[in-house]
Amino acid sequence: MGNEEARARRPDGPAAPGDEPAQHGGEDLDREVAHDLDRNVDQDLDQDLDQDVEEVIAAVLTASRLLVAISARALARIEPSLTLPQLRTLVVLDSQGPVKLAALAAALGVNPSTAMRMVDRLAAAGSVTRKANPGNRREVVLELTAEGRELVAQVLADRHAEIAAIVARLPAGQRAGLVHSLHALAAAAEAPPVPPRPAPPPEPAAP
C-alpha cells in the first residue's frame, strides 16, 4: 500500500532520479526539431530570394533586348551602314566632346587598338576628325564632324520617338513605378542618368 501511495504522489512531487533522462531527452528533441524548422524556413527564404533575383534579371534582360532592337531599327532607318558599336562611339564623342584615344577607349570599355580601328572606320565615313593635341603634338584628339553630330542627333531622335510611343501605352501608375525601378537599377550600376528631354513647345492655335 505504501508503494502504491508513493507512486500516486510522484507526478506532483519532484522528479525522481530515474525520470530526469527522459525529461532532458524531450527538451533536446524539442530543440532539435525547432532548429530543423528554423533551418527549413531559412532555406525557403533563400530560395524565394534567389527566385526574386532571377525574375529581376530576366526582366532586365528582356528590357535590354528591347532597347537594343529599338536602336538597331533606328540605325536601319537613318544609316543602315552604321553598326551599334559605331553608334556608341559616336554617342560618347558627342557627349564628352573632344577626347584623346585613351579616354575614348576607357569610356567604351575596350583597349586602345580596338578604339583606334573604330575611329578609323568612322573617320573614313566622315563622322570623326583626328587632330593633334596642341598641348602635346604626339597625342591625337578625336572629335565629331558636323555630319557626325547630325547623324547622332537623327538616330537618337528616331529612337526617342519609338520609346515614347511604347511608354505612351503604359498606364500612368505603371510609368511612375517604371521610373523608380529604372533609376534604382542605374544607381546600383553607378551609371550616369540621362536627363529628360524638354517638352516640345505647344503648337500655335489655328487662326
PDB file of C-alpha atoms in Angstrom:
ATOM      1  CA  MET A   1       0.000   0.000   0.000  1.00  0.00           C
ATOM      2  CA  GLY A   2       2.860   2.396   0.849  1.00  0.00           C
ATOM      3  CA  ASN A   3       4.481   1.823  -2.545  1.00  0.00           C
ATOM      4  CA  GLU A   4       1.207   2.494  -4.341  1.00  0.00           C
ATOM      5  CA  GLU A   5       0.748   5.757  -2.454  1.00  0.00           C
ATOM      6  CA  ALA A   6       4.328   6.807  -3.286  1.00  0.00           C
ATOM      7  CA  ARG A   7       3.738   6.090  -6.983  1.00  0.00           C
ATOM      8  CA  ALA A   8       0.496   8.073  -6.901  1.00  0.00           C
ATOM      9  CA  ARG A   9       2.231  11.082  -5.317  1.00  0.00           C
ATOM     10  CA  ARG A  10       5.272  11.058  -7.665  1.00  0.00           C
ATOM     11  CA  PRO A  11       3.782  13.159 -10.549  1.00  0.00           C
ATOM     12  CA  ASP A  12       3.001  16.027  -8.100  1.00  0.00           C
ATOM     13  CA  GLY A  13       6.348  15.918  -6.363  1.00  0.00           C
ATOM     14  CA  PRO A  14       9.909  16.457  -7.595  1.00  0.00           C
ATOM     15  CA  ALA A  15      11.072  14.266 -10.417  1.00  0.00           C
ATOM     16  CA  ALA A  16      12.629  11.011  -9.393  1.00  0.00           C
ATOM     17  CA  PRO A  17      16.211  10.399 -10.438  1.00  0.00           C
ATOM     18  CA  GLY A  18      15.045   7.803 -12.912  1.00  0.00           C
ATOM     19  CA  ASP A  19      12.767  10.327 -14.640  1.00  0.00           C
ATOM     20  CA  GLU A  20      15.423  13.007 -15.402  1.00  0.00           C
ATOM     21  CA  PRO A  21      16.927  11.442 -18.546  1.00  0.00           C
ATOM     22  CA  ALA A  22      13.507  11.191 -20.148  1.00  0.00           C
ATOM     23  CA  GLN A  23      12.788  14.863 -19.369  1.00  0.00           C
ATOM     24  CA  HIS A  24      16.136  16.097 -20.730  1.00  0.00           C
ATOM     25  CA  GLY A  25      15.756  13.878 -23.752  1.00  0.00           C
ATOM     26  CA  GLY A  26      12.424  15.543 -24.524  1.00  0.00           C
ATOM     27  CA  GLU A  27      13.943  19.006 -24.231  1.00  0.00           C
ATOM     28  CA  ASP A  28      16.809  18.044 -26.543  1.00  0.00           C
ATOM     29  CA  LEU A  29      14.329  16.674 -29.056  1.00  0.00           C
ATOM     30  CA  ASP A  30      12.319  19.875 -28.909  1.00  0.00           C
ATOM     31  CA  ARG A  31      15.414  21.965 -29.517  1.00  0.00           C
ATOM     32  CA  GLU A  32      16.447  19.768 -32.437  1.00  0.00           C
ATOM     33  CA  VAL A  33      13.002  19.994 -34.008  1.00  0.00           C
ATOM     34  CA  ALA A  34      12.974  23.791 -33.567  1.00  0.00           C
ATOM     35  CA  HIS A  35      16.449  24.035 -35.142  1.00  0.00           C
ATOM     36  CA  ASP A  36      15.337  21.959 -38.130  1.00  0.00           C
ATOM     37  CA  LEU A  37      12.256  24.157 -38.568  1.00  0.00           C
ATOM     38  CA  ASP A  38      14.381  27.323 -38.467  1.00  0.00           C
ATOM     39  CA  ARG A  39      16.793  25.832 -40.969  1.00  0.00           C
ATOM     40  CA  ASN A  40      13.973  24.872 -43.319  1.00  0.00           C
ATOM     41  CA  VAL A  41      12.474  28.354 -43.049  1.00  0.00           C
ATOM     42  CA  ASP A  42      15.861  29.923 -43.845  1.00  0.00           C
ATOM     43  CA  GLN A  43      16.264  27.644 -46.850  1.00  0.00           C
ATOM     44  CA  ASP A  44      12.797  28.530 -48.102  1.00  0.00           C
ATOM     45  CA  LEU A  45      13.568  32.247 -47.702  1.00  0.00           C
ATOM     46  CA  ASP A  46      16.865  31.857 -49.570  1.00  0.00           C
ATOM     47  CA  GLN A  47      15.081  30.044 -52.391  1.00  0.00           C
ATOM     48  CA  ASP A  48      12.432  32.774 -52.545  1.00  0.00           C
ATOM     49  CA  LEU A  49      15.124  35.469 -52.663  1.00  0.00           C
ATOM     50  CA  ASP A  50      17.017  33.592 -55.380  1.00  0.00           C
ATOM     51  CA  GLN A  51      13.799  33.305 -57.384  1.00  0.00           C
ATOM     52  CA  ASP A  52      13.139  37.042 -56.963  1.00  0.00           C
ATOM     53  CA  VAL A  53      16.650  37.857 -58.194  1.00  0.00           C
ATOM     54  CA  GLU A  54      16.266  35.601 -61.231  1.00  0.00           C
ATOM     55  CA  GLU A  55      12.941  37.214 -62.094  1.00  0.00           C
ATOM     56  CA  VAL A  56      14.532  40.675 -61.910  1.00  0.00           C
ATOM     57  CA  ILE A  57      17.428  39.521 -64.090  1.00  0.00           C
ATOM     58  CA  ALA A  58      15.033  38.087 -66.660  1.00  0.00           C
ATOM     59  CA  ALA A  59      13.031  41.326 -66.725  1.00  0.00           C
ATOM     60  CA  VAL A  60      16.181  43.447 -67.146  1.00  0.00           C
ATOM     61  CA  LEU A  61      17.461  41.211 -69.956  1.00  0.00           C
ATOM     62  CA  THR A  62      14.109  41.455 -71.705  1.00  0.00           C
ATOM     63  CA  ALA A  63      14.181  45.257 -71.452  1.00  0.00           C
ATOM     64  CA  SER A  64      17.793  45.328 -72.628  1.00  0.00           C
ATOM     65  CA  ARG A  65      16.933  43.220 -75.666  1.00  0.00           C
ATOM     66  CA  LEU A  66      14.054  45.573 -76.451  1.00  0.00           C
ATOM     67  CA  LEU A  67      16.260  48.672 -76.247  1.00  0.00           C
ATOM     68  CA  VAL A  68      18.940  47.115 -78.455  1.00  0.00           C
ATOM     69  CA  ALA A  69      16.269  46.247 -81.005  1.00  0.00           C
ATOM     70  CA  ILE A  70      14.953  49.829 -80.919  1.00  0.00           C
ATOM     71  CA  SER A  71      18.473  51.188 -81.528  1.00  0.00           C
ATOM     72  CA  ALA A  72      19.011  48.727 -84.374  1.00  0.00           C
ATOM     73  CA  ARG A  73      15.744  49.784 -86.014  1.00  0.00           C
ATOM     74  CA  ALA A  74      16.707  53.447 -85.670  1.00  0.00           C
ATOM     75  CA  LEU A  75      20.035  52.746 -87.373  1.00  0.00           C
ATOM     76  CA  ALA A  76      18.310  50.806 -90.152  1.00  0.00           C
ATOM     77  CA  ARG A  77      16.019  53.769 -90.825  1.00  0.00           C
ATOM     78  CA  ILE A  78      18.668  56.522 -90.585  1.00  0.00           C
ATOM     79  CA  GLU A  79      22.022  54.978 -91.564  1.00  0.00           C
ATOM     80  CA  PRO A  80      21.962  51.233 -92.357  1.00  0.00           C
ATOM     81  CA  SER A  81      25.748  51.053 -92.772  1.00  0.00           C
ATOM     82  CA  LEU A  82      26.345  52.140 -89.169  1.00  0.00           C
ATOM     83  CA  THR A  83      26.766  49.415 -86.535  1.00  0.00           C
ATOM     84  CA  LEU A  84      25.682  49.576 -82.896  1.00  0.00           C
ATOM     85  CA  PRO A  85      29.299  49.736 -81.583  1.00  0.00           C
ATOM     86  CA  GLN A  86      29.984  52.579 -84.020  1.00  0.00           C
ATOM     87  CA  LEU A  87      26.869  54.401 -82.835  1.00  0.00           C
ATOM     88  CA  ARG A  88      28.016  54.010 -79.233  1.00  0.00           C
ATOM     89  CA  THR A  89      31.381  55.518 -80.173  1.00  0.00           C
ATOM     90  CA  LEU A  90      29.682  58.481 -81.823  1.00  0.00           C
ATOM     91  CA  VAL A  91      27.403  58.996 -78.819  1.00  0.00           C
ATOM     92  CA  VAL A  92      30.405  59.013 -76.443  1.00  0.00           C
ATOM     93  CA  LEU A  93      32.206  61.571 -78.608  1.00  0.00           C
ATOM     94  CA  ASP A  94      29.023  63.637 -78.841  1.00  0.00           C
ATOM     95  CA  SER A  95      28.520  63.673 -75.056  1.00  0.00           C
ATOM     96  CA  GLN A  96      32.135  64.091 -73.948  1.00  0.00           C
ATOM     97  CA  GLY A  97      33.386  66.470 -76.604  1.00  0.00           C
ATOM     98  CA  PRO A  98      36.940  66.287 -77.991  1.00  0.00           C
ATOM     99  CA  VAL A  99      38.763  63.444 -76.216  1.00  0.00           C
ATOM    100  CA  LYS A 100      42.009  61.561 -76.504  1.00  0.00           C
ATOM    101  CA  LEU A 101      42.076  57.986 -77.746  1.00  0.00           C
ATOM    102  CA  ALA A 102      42.826  56.565 -74.287  1.00  0.00           C
ATOM    103  CA  ALA A 103      39.822  58.371 -72.787  1.00  0.00           C
ATOM    104  CA  LEU A 104      37.557  57.120 -75.571  1.00  0.00           C
ATOM    105  CA  ALA A 105      38.770  53.541 -75.107  1.00  0.00           C
ATOM    106  CA  ALA A 106      38.146  53.774 -71.348  1.00  0.00           C
ATOM    107  CA  ALA A 107      34.623  55.117 -71.901  1.00  0.00           C
ATOM    108  CA  LEU A 108      33.858  52.293 -74.328  1.00  0.00           C
ATOM    109  CA  GLY A 109      35.478  49.632 -72.139  1.00  0.00           C
ATOM    110  CA  VAL A 110      37.813  48.446 -74.907  1.00  0.00           C
ATOM    111  CA  ASN A 111      41.560  48.548 -75.455  1.00  0.00           C
ATOM    112  CA  PRO A 112      43.066  51.496 -77.387  1.00  0.00           C
ATOM    113  CA  SER A 113      43.802  49.434 -80.511  1.00  0.00           C
ATOM    114  CA  THR A 114      40.124  48.412 -80.794  1.00  0.00           C
ATOM    115  CA  ALA A 115      39.060  52.027 -80.304  1.00  0.00           C
ATOM    116  CA  MET A 116      41.530  53.144 -82.967  1.00  0.00           C
ATOM    117  CA  ARG A 117      40.107  50.715 -85.517  1.00  0.00           C
ATOM    118  CA  MET A 118      36.631  52.025 -84.740  1.00  0.00           C
ATOM    119  CA  VAL A 119      37.807  55.608 -85.162  1.00  0.00           C
ATOM    120  CA  ASP A 120      39.496  54.737 -88.464  1.00  0.00           C
ATOM    121  CA  ARG A 121      36.234  53.478 -89.923  1.00  0.00           C
ATOM    122  CA  LEU A 122      34.247  56.450 -88.623  1.00  0.00           C
ATOM    123  CA  ALA A 123      36.862  58.907 -89.900  1.00  0.00           C
ATOM    124  CA  ALA A 124      36.736  57.271 -93.325  1.00  0.00           C
ATOM    125  CA  ALA A 125      32.956  57.749 -93.291  1.00  0.00           C
ATOM    126  CA  GLY A 126      33.367  61.442 -92.482  1.00  0.00           C
ATOM    127  CA  SER A 127      31.901  61.291 -88.963  1.00  0.00           C
ATOM    128  CA  VAL A 128      35.074  61.811 -86.887  1.00  0.00           C
ATOM    129  CA  THR A 129      38.128  64.037 -87.190  1.00  0.00           C
ATOM    130  CA  ARG A 130      41.577  63.464 -85.695  1.00  0.00           C
ATOM    131  CA  LYS A 131      43.686  66.450 -84.716  1.00  0.00           C
ATOM    132  CA  ALA A 132      46.982  66.831 -82.921  1.00  0.00           C
ATOM    133  CA  ASN A 133      46.701  67.896 -79.309  1.00  0.00           C
ATOM    134  CA  PRO A 134      48.014  71.490 -79.073  1.00  0.00           C
ATOM    135  CA  GLY A 135      49.481  70.715 -75.656  1.00  0.00           C
ATOM    136  CA  ASN A 136      51.211  67.519 -76.800  1.00  0.00           C
ATOM    137  CA  ARG A 137      51.841  67.029 -80.512  1.00  0.00           C
ATOM    138  CA  ARG A 138      52.274  63.271 -80.034  1.00  0.00           C
ATOM    139  CA  GLU A 139      48.674  62.908 -78.843  1.00  0.00           C
ATOM    140  CA  VAL A 140      45.624  62.830 -81.084  1.00  0.00           C
ATOM    141  CA  VAL A 141      42.315  64.442 -80.133  1.00  0.00           C
ATOM    142  CA  LEU A 142      39.121  62.947 -81.534  1.00  0.00           C
ATOM    143  CA  GLU A 143      36.034  64.976 -82.322  1.00  0.00           C
ATOM    144  CA  LEU A 144      32.788  64.580 -84.244  1.00  0.00           C
ATOM    145  CA  THR A 145      32.362  66.358 -87.530  1.00  0.00           C
ATOM    146  CA  ALA A 146      29.204  68.314 -88.258  1.00  0.00           C
ATOM    147  CA  GLU A 147      27.980  65.305 -90.232  1.00  0.00           C
ATOM    148  CA  GLY A 148      28.717  63.030 -87.272  1.00  0.00           C
ATOM    149  CA  ARG A 149      26.762  65.237 -84.870  1.00  0.00           C
ATOM    150  CA  GLU A 150      23.806  65.390 -87.228  1.00  0.00           C
ATOM    151  CA  LEU A 151      23.871  61.608 -87.613  1.00  0.00           C
ATOM    152  CA  VAL A 152      23.848  61.103 -83.829  1.00  0.00           C
ATOM    153  CA  ALA A 153      21.002  63.605 -83.438  1.00  0.00           C
ATOM    154  CA  GLN A 154      18.885  61.863 -86.070  1.00  0.00           C
ATOM    155  CA  VAL A 155      19.411  58.351 -84.695  1.00  0.00           C
ATOM    156  CA  LEU A 156      18.737  59.402 -81.096  1.00  0.00           C
ATOM    157  CA  ALA A 157      15.641  61.343 -82.129  1.00  0.00           C
ATOM    158  CA  ASP A 158      14.290  58.317 -84.002  1.00  0.00           C
ATOM    159  CA  ARG A 159      14.997  56.070 -81.029  1.00  0.00           C
ATOM    160  CA  HIS A 160      13.394  58.565 -78.661  1.00  0.00           C
ATOM    161  CA  ALA A 161      10.230  58.659 -80.772  1.00  0.00           C
ATOM    162  CA  GLU A 162       9.834  54.860 -80.736  1.00  0.00           C
ATOM    163  CA  ILE A 163      10.438  54.636 -76.978  1.00  0.00           C
ATOM    164  CA  ALA A 164       7.946  57.462 -76.434  1.00  0.00           C
ATOM    165  CA  ALA A 165       5.315  55.559 -78.390  1.00  0.00           C
ATOM    166  CA  ILE A 166       5.867  52.472 -76.225  1.00  0.00           C
ATOM    167  CA  VAL A 167       5.803  54.415 -72.947  1.00  0.00           C
ATOM    168  CA  ALA A 168       2.611  56.191 -74.004  1.00  0.00           C
ATOM    169  CA  ARG A 169       0.837  52.835 -73.986  1.00  0.00           C
ATOM    170  CA  LEU A 170       1.603  52.331 -70.278  1.00  0.00           C
ATOM    171  CA  PRO A 171      -0.914  53.463 -67.636  1.00  0.00           C
ATOM    172  CA  ALA A 172       0.237  56.490 -65.634  1.00  0.00           C
ATOM    173  CA  GLY A 173       0.705  54.436 -62.447  1.00  0.00           C
ATOM    174  CA  GLN A 174       2.976  51.946 -64.181  1.00  0.00           C
ATOM    175  CA  ARG A 175       5.071  54.756 -65.669  1.00  0.00           C
ATOM    176  CA  ALA A 176       5.829  56.117 -62.190  1.00  0.00           C
ATOM    177  CA  GLY A 177       6.820  52.677 -60.939  1.00  0.00           C
ATOM    178  CA  LEU A 178       8.984  52.097 -64.015  1.00  0.00           C
ATOM    179  CA  VAL A 179      10.834  55.391 -63.493  1.00  0.00           C
ATOM    180  CA  HIS A 180      11.574  54.484 -59.849  1.00  0.00           C
ATOM    181  CA  SER A 181      12.788  50.977 -60.751  1.00  0.00           C
ATOM    182  CA  LEU A 182      14.991  52.118 -63.633  1.00  0.00           C
ATOM    183  CA  HIS A 183      16.538  54.872 -61.516  1.00  0.00           C
ATOM    184  CA  ALA A 184      17.298  52.302 -58.810  1.00  0.00           C
ATOM    185  CA  LEU A 185      18.887  49.995 -61.391  1.00  0.00           C
ATOM    186  CA  ALA A 186      21.025  52.812 -62.811  1.00  0.00           C
ATOM    187  CA  ALA A 187      22.107  53.851 -59.316  1.00  0.00           C
ATOM    188  CA  ALA A 188      23.100  50.268 -58.455  1.00  0.00           C
ATOM    189  CA  ALA A 189      25.203  50.171 -61.638  1.00  0.00           C
ATOM    190  CA  GLU A 190      26.622  53.654 -60.898  1.00  0.00           C
ATOM    191  CA  ALA A 191      25.529  54.728 -64.370  1.00  0.00           C
ATOM    192  CA  PRO A 192      25.140  58.469 -65.033  1.00  0.00           C
ATOM    193  CA  PRO A 193      21.496  59.407 -65.581  1.00  0.00           C
ATOM    194  CA  VAL A 194      20.232  60.707 -68.892  1.00  0.00           C
ATOM    195  CA  PRO A 195      18.381  63.986 -68.365  1.00  0.00           C
ATOM    196  CA  PRO A 196      14.840  64.014 -69.734  1.00  0.00           C
ATOM    197  CA  ARG A 197      14.267  65.924 -72.914  1.00  0.00           C
ATOM    198  CA  PRO A 198      12.416  69.219 -72.550  1.00  0.00           C
ATOM    199  CA  ALA A 199       8.788  69.039 -73.608  1.00  0.00           C
ATOM    200  CA  PRO A 200       8.190  70.332 -77.143  1.00  0.00           C
ATOM    201  CA  PRO A 201       6.582  73.783 -77.351  1.00  0.00           C
ATOM    202  CA  PRO A 202       2.831  73.774 -77.886  1.00  0.00           C
ATOM    203  CA  GLU A 203       1.682  74.134 -81.455  1.00  0.00           C
ATOM    204  CA  PRO A 204       0.220  77.537 -82.272  1.00  0.00           C
ATOM    205  CA  ALA A 205      -3.555  77.645 -82.352  1.00  0.00           C
ATOM    206  CA  ALA A 206      -5.173  77.738 -85.752  1.00  0.00           C
ATOM    207  CA  PRO A 207      -6.417  81.211 -86.717  1.00  0.00           C
TER     208      PRO A 207
END
